[in-house]
Structures are given as C-alpha cells and as structure tokens.
Coordinates of C-alpha atoms (C1' of nucleotides) in Angstrom, one line a residue:
Chain A
M1 CA -91.9 9.1 -1.4
A2 CA -92.4 5.6 0.1
M3 CA -89.7 3.6 -1.4
P4 CA -90.3 -0.1 -0.7
E5 CA -87.0 -1.1 0.8
V6 CA -87.9 -4.7 0.6
L7 CA -87.1 -4.8 -3.1
F8 CA -83.5 -5.3 -3.7
A9 CA -81.9 -3.8 -6.8
L10 CA -81.5 -6.7 -9.3
E11 CA -78.0 -5.7 -10.2
G12 CA -77.7 -7.9 -13.3
R13 CA -74.0 -8.4 -13.5
P14 CA -72.1 -8.5 -16.8
T15 CA -72.9 -11.7 -18.6
A16 CA -69.2 -12.5 -19.1
Q17 CA -68.8 -12.6 -15.3
L18 CA -71.7 -15.0 -14.9
I19 CA -70.2 -17.3 -17.5
A20 CA -66.8 -17.0 -15.8
D21 CA -68.3 -17.9 -12.4
Q22 CA -70.1 -20.9 -13.8
L23 CA -67.0 -22.1 -15.7
R24 CA -64.7 -21.6 -12.7
E25 CA -67.0 -23.7 -10.6
Q26 CA -67.0 -26.5 -13.2
I27 CA -63.2 -26.3 -13.5
V28 CA -62.6 -26.5 -9.7
K29 CA -65.1 -29.4 -9.5
G30 CA -62.9 -31.3 -11.9
M31 CA -65.2 -31.3 -14.9
F32 CA -62.2 -30.3 -17.0
R33 CA -58.9 -32.1 -16.8
P34 CA -55.7 -30.1 -16.3
G35 CA -54.1 -29.3 -19.6
E36 CA -57.4 -29.9 -21.4
Q37 CA -58.3 -27.4 -24.1
I38 CA -61.5 -25.3 -23.7
N39 CA -63.3 -25.1 -27.0
E40 CA -65.1 -21.8 -27.5
S41 CA -67.7 -23.0 -29.9
V42 CA -69.0 -26.0 -28.0
L43 CA -69.0 -24.0 -24.8
A44 CA -71.0 -21.2 -26.5
S45 CA -73.6 -23.7 -27.8
Q46 CA -73.8 -25.4 -24.4
L47 CA -74.5 -22.0 -22.8
R48 CA -76.9 -21.0 -25.6
T49 CA -74.9 -18.0 -26.4
S50 CA -72.4 -16.9 -29.0
R51 CA -68.6 -17.0 -28.8
G52 CA -68.2 -13.3 -27.9
P53 CA -69.3 -13.5 -24.3
V54 CA -67.6 -16.8 -23.9
R55 CA -64.3 -15.4 -25.0
E56 CA -64.7 -12.5 -22.6
A57 CA -65.3 -15.0 -19.7
L58 CA -62.2 -17.0 -20.8
Q59 CA -60.1 -13.8 -20.7
R60 CA -61.2 -13.3 -17.1
L61 CA -60.2 -16.7 -16.1
C62 CA -56.9 -16.4 -17.9
Q63 CA -56.3 -13.2 -15.9
E64 CA -57.1 -15.1 -12.7
G65 CA -54.6 -17.8 -13.7
I66 CA -56.7 -20.9 -13.7
L67 CA -56.6 -20.9 -17.5
V68 CA -53.6 -20.3 -19.7
S69 CA -53.9 -18.8 -23.2
R70 CA -51.7 -19.7 -26.1
R71 CA -51.9 -17.5 -29.1
N72 CA -53.8 -19.0 -32.0
R73 CA -54.1 -22.2 -30.0
G74 CA -56.7 -21.5 -27.5
V75 CA -57.1 -21.6 -23.7
F76 CA -56.2 -24.6 -21.6
V77 CA -56.9 -25.6 -18.0
L78 CA -53.9 -24.8 -15.8
E79 CA -51.6 -27.7 -15.1
L80 CA -50.3 -27.5 -11.5
A81 CA -46.7 -28.4 -10.9
T82 CA -45.2 -29.1 -7.4
D83 CA -43.8 -25.6 -7.3
D84 CA -47.2 -24.2 -8.0
I85 CA -48.5 -25.9 -4.9
R86 CA -45.8 -24.4 -2.8
E87 CA -46.5 -21.0 -4.3
I88 CA -50.2 -21.2 -3.7
Y89 CA -49.9 -22.3 -0.1
A90 CA -47.2 -19.8 0.7
V91 CA -49.4 -16.9 -0.5
R92 CA -52.5 -18.4 1.3
E93 CA -50.5 -18.4 4.5
A94 CA -49.6 -14.8 4.1
V95 CA -53.1 -13.7 3.2
E96 CA -54.8 -15.6 6.0
A97 CA -52.2 -14.3 8.5
T98 CA -53.0 -10.8 7.3
A99 CA -56.7 -11.4 7.5
A100 CA -56.3 -12.7 11.1
D101 CA -54.5 -9.6 12.2
A102 CA -57.0 -7.3 10.5
L103 CA -59.8 -9.2 12.1
L104 CA -58.4 -9.1 15.6
D105 CA -57.7 -5.4 15.2
A106 CA -61.2 -4.7 13.8
G107 CA -62.9 -5.4 17.1
Q108 CA -64.9 -8.0 19.0
E109 CA -68.1 -7.7 17.1
Q110 CA -66.6 -8.4 13.8
V111 CA -64.7 -11.4 15.2
R112 CA -67.9 -12.7 16.7
D113 CA -69.8 -12.5 13.4
T114 CA -67.0 -14.2 11.6
C115 CA -66.8 -17.0 14.2
Q116 CA -70.5 -17.6 13.8
A117 CA -70.2 -18.1 10.1
L118 CA -67.2 -20.4 10.6
K119 CA -69.0 -22.5 13.2
A120 CA -71.8 -23.2 10.7
I121 CA -69.3 -24.3 8.1
I122 CA -67.5 -26.6 10.5
S123 CA -70.8 -28.1 11.4
D124 CA -71.6 -28.8 7.8
M125 CA -68.1 -30.1 7.3
A126 CA -68.5 -32.7 10.0
K127 CA -71.7 -33.9 8.4
Q128 CA -70.1 -34.4 5.1
V129 CA -67.1 -36.1 6.7
A130 CA -69.5 -38.6 8.3
V131 CA -70.8 -39.6 4.8
S132 CA -67.4 -39.2 3.1
D133 CA -68.6 -36.7 0.5
W134 CA -65.2 -35.5 -0.7
Q135 CA -66.5 -33.1 -3.2
S136 CA -68.5 -31.2 -0.5
I137 CA -65.7 -31.5 2.0
A138 CA -63.3 -29.8 -0.4
R139 CA -65.9 -27.1 -1.1
L140 CA -66.6 -26.5 2.6
D141 CA -62.9 -26.5 3.4
M142 CA -62.3 -23.7 1.1
Q143 CA -65.5 -22.0 2.1
F144 CA -64.2 -21.9 5.7
H145 CA -61.0 -20.3 4.7
T146 CA -62.7 -17.9 2.3
S147 CA -65.1 -16.8 5.0
F148 CA -62.2 -16.4 7.4
V149 CA -60.5 -14.0 5.1
A150 CA -63.8 -12.3 4.2
G151 CA -64.3 -11.6 7.9
A152 CA -61.4 -9.1 7.7
G153 CA -63.5 -7.0 5.3
N154 CA -60.7 -6.1 3.0
T155 CA -62.2 -6.5 -0.5
R156 CA -58.8 -6.8 -2.2
L157 CA -57.7 -9.5 0.1
I158 CA -60.9 -11.3 -0.5
R159 CA -60.6 -11.1 -4.3
I160 CA -57.0 -12.4 -4.1
Y161 CA -58.0 -15.2 -1.9
E162 CA -60.9 -16.3 -4.1
T163 CA -58.4 -17.1 -6.9
L164 CA -56.1 -18.9 -4.4
A165 CA -59.1 -20.9 -3.2
A166 CA -60.0 -22.0 -6.7
E167 CA -56.4 -23.1 -7.3
S168 CA -56.3 -25.0 -4.0
R169 CA -59.4 -26.9 -5.0
M170 CA -57.8 -27.7 -8.3
C171 CA -54.7 -29.0 -6.4
I172 CA -56.9 -31.3 -4.3
L173 CA -59.1 -32.6 -7.0
N174 CA -56.5 -33.0 -9.7
L175 CA -54.4 -35.2 -7.4
E176 CA -57.6 -37.3 -7.0
I177 CA -56.5 -38.3 -3.5
A178 CA -58.6 -36.4 -1.1
Y179 CA -57.5 -35.5 2.4
P180 CA -55.2 -38.2 3.8
R181 CA -55.7 -36.7 7.3
I182 CA -59.5 -36.7 7.2
D183 CA -59.7 -37.6 10.9
V184 CA -58.1 -34.4 12.0
L185 CA -59.6 -32.1 9.3
V186 CA -62.5 -30.9 11.4
Q187 CA -60.4 -30.6 14.5
E188 CA -57.8 -28.4 12.7
H189 CA -60.4 -26.0 11.5
Q190 CA -62.0 -26.0 15.0
N191 CA -58.5 -25.0 16.4
I192 CA -58.3 -22.0 14.1
L193 CA -61.8 -21.0 15.1
D194 CA -61.0 -21.3 18.8
L195 CA -57.9 -19.3 18.6
L196 CA -59.7 -16.6 16.6
E197 CA -62.3 -16.5 19.3
S198 CA -59.9 -16.3 22.1
G199 CA -57.8 -13.7 20.4
G200 CA -54.5 -15.6 20.5
R201 CA -52.7 -13.8 17.7
E202 CA -49.3 -15.5 17.8
E203 CA -50.8 -19.0 18.2
L204 CA -53.3 -18.2 15.4
H205 CA -50.4 -17.4 13.1
K206 CA -48.6 -20.5 14.1
V207 CA -51.6 -22.8 13.6
I208 CA -52.3 -21.2 10.1
K209 CA -48.7 -21.8 9.2
Q210 CA -48.9 -25.4 10.4
H211 CA -52.1 -25.9 8.5
M212 CA -50.6 -24.8 5.2
Q213 CA -47.3 -26.7 5.7
T214 CA -49.1 -30.0 6.3
A215 CA -51.3 -29.4 3.3
V216 CA -48.3 -28.8 1.1
E217 CA -46.6 -32.0 2.5
D218 CA -49.7 -34.1 1.9
L219 CA -50.2 -32.7 -1.7
T220 CA -46.6 -33.1 -2.7
A221 CA -46.4 -36.5 -1.2
T222 CA -49.4 -37.9 -3.0
R223 CA -48.0 -36.2 -6.1
K224 CA -44.7 -38.1 -5.7
E225 CA -46.6 -41.3 -5.4
K226 CA -48.3 -40.7 -8.7
E227 CA -45.1 -39.9 -10.4
V228 CA -43.6 -43.2 -9.3
I229 CA -46.7 -45.0 -10.7
A230 CA -46.4 -43.1 -14.0
Chain B
M1 CA -29.8 -31.1 -36.9
A2 CA -28.1 -27.8 -36.2
M3 CA -30.8 -25.7 -34.6
P4 CA -29.7 -22.1 -34.4
E5 CA -30.3 -21.4 -30.8
V6 CA -29.9 -17.7 -31.3
L7 CA -33.5 -17.5 -32.6
F8 CA -36.0 -17.1 -29.8
A9 CA -39.5 -18.3 -30.3
L10 CA -41.6 -15.2 -31.0
E11 CA -44.3 -16.0 -28.6
G12 CA -46.9 -13.4 -29.7
R13 CA -49.1 -12.9 -26.7
P14 CA -52.8 -12.6 -27.0
T15 CA -53.9 -9.3 -28.5
A16 CA -56.3 -8.6 -25.7
Q17 CA -53.4 -8.7 -23.2
L18 CA -51.3 -6.3 -25.2
I19 CA -54.2 -3.9 -25.3
A20 CA -54.8 -4.3 -21.6
D21 CA -51.2 -3.6 -20.8
Q22 CA -51.2 -0.4 -22.9
L23 CA -54.4 0.7 -21.4
R24 CA -53.3 0.0 -17.9
E25 CA -50.2 2.0 -18.4
Q26 CA -52.3 4.9 -19.7
I27 CA -54.6 4.7 -16.8
V28 CA -51.9 4.7 -14.1
K29 CA -50.3 7.6 -15.9
G30 CA -53.4 9.5 -15.4
M31 CA -54.6 9.8 -19.0
F32 CA -58.0 8.9 -17.7
R33 CA -59.7 10.6 -14.8
P34 CA -61.2 8.4 -12.0
G35 CA -64.8 7.8 -12.7
E36 CA -64.4 8.5 -16.4
Q37 CA -66.1 6.2 -18.8
I38 CA -64.0 4.2 -21.3
N39 CA -65.7 4.3 -24.7
E40 CA -65.2 1.1 -26.6
S41 CA -65.7 2.5 -30.0
V42 CA -63.2 5.4 -29.8
L43 CA -60.7 3.2 -28.1
A44 CA -61.0 0.6 -30.9
S45 CA -60.5 3.2 -33.6
Q46 CA -57.5 4.7 -31.8
L47 CA -56.0 1.3 -31.6
R48 CA -56.9 0.5 -35.2
T49 CA -58.8 -2.5 -34.3
S50 CA -62.4 -3.5 -33.7
R51 CA -64.4 -3.5 -30.5
G52 CA -64.0 -7.3 -29.9
P53 CA -60.4 -7.3 -28.7
V54 CA -61.0 -4.0 -26.9
R55 CA -63.9 -5.5 -24.9
E56 CA -61.7 -8.5 -24.0
A57 CA -59.0 -6.2 -22.7
L58 CA -61.5 -4.2 -20.7
Q59 CA -62.8 -7.4 -19.1
R60 CA -59.2 -8.2 -18.0
L61 CA -58.9 -4.8 -16.4
C62 CA -62.2 -5.1 -14.7
Q63 CA -61.0 -8.4 -13.2
E64 CA -57.9 -6.7 -12.0
G65 CA -60.0 -4.1 -10.4
I66 CA -58.7 -0.9 -11.9
L67 CA -61.9 -0.6 -14.0
V68 CA -65.4 -1.2 -12.8
S69 CA -68.2 -2.4 -15.1
R70 CA -71.8 -1.4 -14.9
R71 CA -74.2 -3.5 -16.9
N72 CA -75.4 -1.8 -20.1
R73 CA -73.6 1.3 -19.0
G74 CA -70.0 0.5 -19.8
V75 CA -66.7 0.4 -17.9
F76 CA -65.4 3.3 -15.7
V77 CA -62.0 4.1 -14.2
L78 CA -61.9 3.1 -10.6
E79 CA -62.6 5.8 -8.1
L80 CA -60.4 5.4 -5.0
A81 CA -61.9 6.1 -1.6
T82 CA -59.9 6.6 1.5
D83 CA -60.7 3.1 2.6
D84 CA -59.3 1.8 -0.7
I85 CA -56.0 3.4 0.1
R86 CA -55.9 1.7 3.5
E87 CA -56.8 -1.7 1.9
I88 CA -54.2 -1.4 -0.8
Y89 CA -51.4 -0.5 1.5
A90 CA -52.4 -3.2 4.0
V91 CA -52.2 -5.8 1.3
R92 CA -49.0 -4.4 -0.1
E93 CA -47.4 -4.6 3.4
A94 CA -48.4 -8.2 3.7
V95 CA -47.1 -9.1 0.2
E96 CA -43.8 -7.4 0.6
A97 CA -43.2 -8.9 4.0
T98 CA -43.9 -12.3 2.5
A99 CA -41.6 -11.6 -0.4
A100 CA -38.9 -10.5 2.0
D101 CA -39.1 -13.7 4.0
A102 CA -39.1 -15.9 0.8
L103 CA -36.2 -13.9 -0.5
L104 CA -34.1 -14.3 2.6
D105 CA -34.9 -18.0 2.8
A106 CA -34.0 -18.5 -0.9
G107 CA -30.3 -17.9 -0.4
Q108 CA -27.6 -15.4 -0.8
E109 CA -27.3 -15.5 -4.6
Q110 CA -31.0 -14.6 -5.1
V111 CA -30.7 -11.8 -2.6
R112 CA -27.6 -10.5 -4.4
D113 CA -29.3 -10.5 -7.8
T114 CA -32.3 -8.7 -6.4
C115 CA -30.2 -6.1 -4.6
Q116 CA -28.3 -5.4 -7.8
A117 CA -31.6 -4.6 -9.6
L118 CA -32.8 -2.5 -6.8
K119 CA -29.6 -0.5 -6.7
A120 CA -30.0 0.4 -10.3
I121 CA -33.6 1.6 -9.7
I122 CA -32.6 3.7 -6.7
S123 CA -29.8 5.3 -8.8
D124 CA -32.4 6.2 -11.5
M125 CA -34.7 7.5 -8.9
A126 CA -32.1 9.8 -7.4
K127 CA -31.6 11.3 -10.9
Q128 CA -35.3 11.9 -11.4
V129 CA -35.6 13.4 -7.9
A130 CA -32.9 15.9 -8.9
V131 CA -34.9 17.1 -11.8
S132 CA -38.3 16.7 -10.1
D133 CA -39.8 14.5 -12.7
W134 CA -42.8 13.3 -10.6
Q135 CA -44.2 11.0 -13.3
S136 CA -40.9 9.1 -13.5
I137 CA -40.4 9.1 -9.8
A138 CA -43.8 7.4 -9.3
R139 CA -43.0 4.8 -11.9
L140 CA -39.6 4.1 -10.4
D141 CA -41.0 3.9 -6.9
M142 CA -43.4 1.2 -7.9
Q143 CA -40.7 -0.5 -10.1
F144 CA -38.6 -0.7 -7.0
H145 CA -41.2 -2.5 -5.0
T146 CA -42.3 -4.7 -7.9
S147 CA -38.7 -5.8 -8.4
F148 CA -38.4 -6.4 -4.7
V149 CA -41.4 -8.7 -4.8
A150 CA -40.3 -10.3 -8.1
G151 CA -37.0 -11.2 -6.4
A152 CA -38.8 -13.8 -4.3
G153 CA -39.7 -15.7 -7.5
N154 CA -43.3 -16.5 -6.5
T155 CA -45.2 -15.9 -9.7
R156 CA -48.5 -15.6 -7.9
L157 CA -47.2 -13.0 -5.5
I158 CA -45.8 -11.1 -8.4
R159 CA -49.1 -11.1 -10.3
I160 CA -50.9 -9.9 -7.2
Y161 CA -48.4 -7.2 -6.6
E162 CA -48.6 -5.9 -10.1
T163 CA -52.3 -5.0 -9.6
L164 CA -51.5 -3.4 -6.3
A165 CA -48.7 -1.4 -7.9
A166 CA -51.1 -0.1 -10.5
E167 CA -53.6 0.9 -7.9
S168 CA -50.9 2.6 -5.9
R169 CA -49.8 4.7 -8.8
M170 CA -53.5 5.7 -9.3
C171 CA -53.6 6.7 -5.6
I172 CA -50.6 9.0 -6.1
L173 CA -51.5 10.5 -9.4
N174 CA -55.2 11.0 -8.7
L175 CA -54.4 13.0 -5.6
E176 CA -52.2 15.1 -7.8
I177 CA -49.9 15.8 -4.9
A178 CA -46.7 14.0 -5.4
Y179 CA -44.6 12.8 -2.5
P180 CA -44.6 15.3 0.3
R181 CA -41.6 13.7 1.8
I182 CA -39.5 13.8 -1.4
D183 CA -36.3 14.4 0.6
V184 CA -36.4 11.1 2.4
L185 CA -37.9 9.1 -0.5
V186 CA -34.6 7.8 -1.8
Q187 CA -33.2 7.2 1.7
E188 CA -36.2 5.1 2.7
H189 CA -35.8 2.8 -0.3
Q190 CA -32.0 2.7 0.4
N191 CA -32.9 1.5 3.9
I192 CA -35.0 -1.3 2.6
L193 CA -32.2 -2.3 0.3
D194 CA -29.6 -2.2 3.0
L195 CA -31.6 -4.3 5.4
L196 CA -32.3 -6.9 2.6
E197 CA -28.6 -7.0 1.9
S198 CA -27.6 -7.4 5.6
G199 CA -30.4 -10.0 6.1
G200 CA -32.1 -8.2 9.1
R201 CA -35.4 -9.9 8.8
E202 CA -37.2 -8.3 11.7
E203 CA -35.9 -4.8 10.9
L204 CA -36.9 -5.3 7.3
H205 CA -40.4 -6.2 8.3
K206 CA -40.5 -3.1 10.5
V207 CA -39.2 -0.7 7.9
I208 CA -41.7 -2.1 5.3
K209 CA -44.5 -1.6 7.7
Q210 CA -43.3 1.9 8.5
H211 CA -43.0 2.7 4.8
M212 CA -46.6 1.7 4.1
Q213 CA -48.0 3.5 7.1
T214 CA -46.4 6.8 6.3
A215 CA -47.6 6.4 2.7
V216 CA -51.2 5.9 3.9
E217 CA -50.8 8.9 6.2
D218 CA -49.5 11.1 3.4
L219 CA -52.2 10.0 1.0
T220 CA -55.1 10.3 3.4
A221 CA -53.8 13.7 4.6
T222 CA -53.6 15.2 1.2
R223 CA -57.0 13.7 0.4
K224 CA -58.5 15.4 3.5
E225 CA -57.0 18.7 2.3
K226 CA -58.7 18.3 -1.0
E227 CA -62.0 17.6 0.6
V228 CA -61.8 20.8 2.5
I229 CA -61.1 22.7 -0.7
A230 CA -64.0 21.0 -2.4
Chain C
dG1 C1' -38.1 -46.4 -46.0
dA2 C1' -37.4 -41.8 -44.2
dA3 C1' -37.8 -37.1 -44.5
dC4 C1' -39.7 -33.2 -46.4
dT5 C1' -43.6 -30.5 -48.4
dG6 C1' -48.2 -29.3 -49.5
dT7 C1' -52.8 -29.5 -48.5
dA8 C1' -57.1 -30.2 -45.5
dG9 C1' -59.6 -29.6 -41.4
dA10 C1' -60.4 -27.5 -37.3
dT11 C1' -60.0 -23.8 -34.1
dT12 C1' -59.0 -19.3 -32.8
dG13 C1' -58.9 -14.2 -34.0
dT14 C1' -61.2 -10.3 -36.0
dC15 C1' -64.7 -7.7 -37.8
dA16 C1' -69.0 -5.1 -39.0
dA17 C1' -73.9 -5.2 -38.6
dC18 C1' -77.8 -5.8 -35.6
dA19 C1' -80.5 -5.6 -31.1
dA20 C1' -81.2 -4.0 -26.5
dT21 C1' -80.7 -0.9 -22.8
dA22 C1' -80.1 3.4 -20.0
dG23 C1' -80.1 8.2 -19.5
dG24 C1' -81.3 12.8 -21.4
dC25 C1' -84.6 16.0 -23.0
dG26 C1' -88.6 17.9 -24.5
dA27 C1' -93.8 17.6 -24.5
dT28 C1' -97.8 17.4 -21.8
dG29 C1' -101.0 17.8 -18.2
dT30 C1' -102.1 19.3 -13.6
Chain D
dA1 C1' -93.9 25.9 -12.1
dC2 C1' -93.5 21.2 -11.2
dA3 C1' -93.8 16.5 -12.0
dT4 C1' -94.6 12.8 -15.1
dC5 C1' -94.5 10.4 -19.3
dG6 C1' -92.7 9.1 -23.6
dC7 C1' -89.5 9.4 -27.4
dC8 C1' -84.5 9.7 -28.9
dT9 C1' -79.8 9.1 -29.1
dA10 C1' -75.6 7.3 -27.7
dT11 C1' -73.4 3.3 -26.0
dT12 C1' -73.1 -1.3 -24.8
dG13 C1' -74.3 -6.3 -25.7
dT14 C1' -74.7 -9.9 -29.0
dT15 C1' -74.4 -12.3 -33.1
dG16 C1' -72.9 -14.7 -37.4
dA17 C1' -69.7 -14.5 -41.0
dC18 C1' -65.0 -14.1 -42.6
dA19 C1' -59.8 -14.3 -42.2
dA20 C1' -55.7 -16.1 -40.2
dT21 C1' -53.2 -19.7 -38.0
dC22 C1' -51.9 -24.2 -36.4
dT23 C1' -51.8 -29.5 -36.4
dA24 C1' -52.2 -33.6 -38.7
dC25 C1' -52.0 -36.4 -42.5
dA26 C1' -51.1 -37.8 -47.0
dG27 C1' -48.3 -37.4 -51.1
dT28 C1' -43.9 -36.9 -53.1
dT29 C1' -39.0 -37.3 -53.7
dC30 C1' -34.5 -39.1 -52.7

DNA sequence: GAACTGTAGATTGTCAACAATAGGCGATGT
DNA sequence: ACATCGCCTATTGTTGACAATCTACAGTTC
C-alpha cells in the first residue's frame, strides 16, 4: 500500500502537557511574580477549559519544581534564594560537562550537526544584542545551552536540563537586571562552540565551569545589591 | 506565650503526591509489568478515592518518566530499552560524581555524617545478602546511592537522582535477573564509602565510573540472553 | 484598648456524571 | 477467504457541583 509519508502523525499530546508548556513559558517570561499564587479558576477560564486539566498541568510544574504546592492553599511561583542559584548552576555545569563528553564520544558527525545549530543561535543572539532585546537574549542564551545538551542525544539529560533552563531564566528575569557582561556574552558562547568544534575536551570543561561560575557571581552580586536597597 | 515546641506542624502533603509516591513504590517493586496499562478507575477504587487525584498522581509520574501517556489511550508503565539503560547509568555517573565533589568540598563534618548513614545501609545490605532477599538488596542498593547523593545537600541533584534511582530499580527488576556479581556487591559499596572517607577524589570518580560501567554491562548482558530466549 | 472567638468569603480538594475517542469484533460484500 | 466497513464497548478526557479548609475581619469580652 502506498502510504503517503509526507503526512506526519498528528500526535496530539495530552492536554495537561500543552497547558503546562504554555504556563511554563509564561512563568519564565516573568508574567508571574515569584511567590505569586496561581489561581486555578481564573487560569481555567482564561484557557477556556475547566479546572481539572489545569490542576493536572499545575501538578506537572510542581513536580518540575518551578511551582510549589501548599496543601489547601494552592500553588505558588517558586521563590529563588541565593542558595538555589548556586544549586542550579552547579547542576547545570555537571549536565553540560556530561553532555560535552557524550557529544565528543559520539563522533564527528553529531558534533558537526550540533555546531551548526549552535552557530545559528549565536547569530540570532548577536542580532538581539544589537537591539538590546533582553527577553530574546535570555531565551536564546538558554536555547543555546539546551541545544548543546540536546546534541548529546541523551533524552534524560535533555529532560533534566529543560527544567534547569527554566529555572535559570527565572533567576535572570526575577532579578530584573539582565546580563551585566553583555559585551562578552556572544563571545563566551562562541568560545564554547569553537572548543566543541576543535574537540578540546579539557578546555571545554574548563570554559563551561568558568561560564557557570561567572553567572553565579553576577546573579548573586545583583541580588546582594537588591537586598541593600530593600 | 509558651509555645510547646514539641508539636511539629503536621504539614499534610498534597494527596496526589502521596498517591504518586505509593504508586512509584509499587511500580519499582515490579507490581506492574513494563508496558502494562494503568487503569484509573480500578486504581481509584483500590485507593478509596476518585479518579481526580489519581489522574493528578499519574501526571506526576509521567513527568518523572516512569510512566508514558498516550492521548485517549491512557498511561503505561515505561518499557526500558537497552539504550535507556545506557542513558540512565550515564546520568547517574555524572550526578554521583558531582555529588562526590560537592560533598568533599562541603567539609569534614558533612562527609562524616554521610559516611555514617552509608555504613548503616551497607550493614543492612550484608544481612540481606546473607539471606538472598533480592527485593531488599535492590532497595538498599539504591538507598545507598540516594543517600550518597543526598549527602551533598543539593536539593535539585537529589530530586533528579530519585527519578534515576526509580528507573534503575525498574531495570534490575524487569530483567528479573538480580545481581550476577552478588559476591562483590557489598565490597564495591564499601570501596566507595572508604574512598569518600579518605577523601580520594580522583579514585572516587574512577570507582563510581567503574561501578556504573559494570552495572550497564551486567544489565545489557542479561538482556541479550533474554532476547536469545525470546 | 487588646486579645480572643466566631463567622464570612474565597480558594482548593474531591467527587460523580457526561462526552469523546480508540481499538475490538462481527457483518457484509467481493 | 480476505479485506473493508461500521457498530460497540471499555477507557480516558472533561465538566460542573459540592465539601473541606484557610485567611481575614468583625464582634465580643475582659
């Protein structure tokens, strides 16, 4: 039988996941303040659905960790403490280092494909830096790292990293002070790309570690400033 | 006011999470076969509750990855392929190595507390090995590693590892061939404990890597045998 | 006036009925 | 006999109503 292969199976995912994806995007974009309560009823009416699917989506996000649930009180947007930042970036460093090793071990072709994707992202990033679109820069920054990890092809690593990426975006946005080292941002990512392409494993590990450490320093520093103000 | 501090706040956790925890334990114990469908209605009646909370719990487990959801079909127990085993143990290696570093950096006291917990687990493990209680051995094996990671105190690392631990137990049970190297099992864990205590960072990394590699080899080997039979 | 208590409002937690969908199975036609 | 079509049933997906719980506020008492 002549199966038309052009038609892709419209794999309608579970509704709760679609809602969760939308909501996560809204949260990391900063549409909800940290600590803010998520009201099920208003969310349900906004999405033109009932509370059931909404509750299921919220459960997912609680499991992910970007929402916290208090019994009989509801769910609230995660409030990130300084220790959380350190945790997140420590795990990110480990995951990216693992992804780097797996990628380099996987062979030249896989590395090349990944590099191609990363180049495109860096190119976009440079454009957004030129017009100072912080929202897009944050998105592309995480997209770069997510694509990097995705290149390794380990689905569990990818799933783990997606949560970390969401939390990282929350760190950046909630502090409301975007990238203090904007001038070197593109260059830093280009460094990672170059080292991946040249296959310098040790240097790659080192630059990833450096990248995370400076991020933590920047984020905790701006956080300290805010504390002084408050 | 004289607040009686002896009373601890009974922080009743969300019902869905309680159900999810119970169900996860049942799954990793092998009460459900891989690929088997989880019927919401029967589960709800077994738990003396309605389908709502059950569905929420199932959502959580889908997010974790030990269940897979197919739209309008329901949720099924994850079927582990050989590649999954490799993925799981690769990530476990990375997480444990990261935990080891964090633990050694955290200071002597934290290391000592962790070692004490690990010693107790090894002791229990030896007892169960003596009576060949495979179910308990598998549980204690993962409890050892989970406690090891927990020692580092990184909540995100712990949460990540709990899922990996659940998947690992599924690997072991679903293959239905427990520990081929039962004689060295206790010794291997004792090695990890000793190296943690002595602070040998590089050796610790190496032995963790070795531990995971042999596990993958054992699991994939027994899997191959089964394929031949089937 | 301060502290405690009881009530009111809002929000979450739970439930049972209803609707929709996918796969199984038999009927039908070639 | 084989393939196809259409119904049928079991199960999931969704909904609105109801119950339980918490916070806030007002009333009451000392």
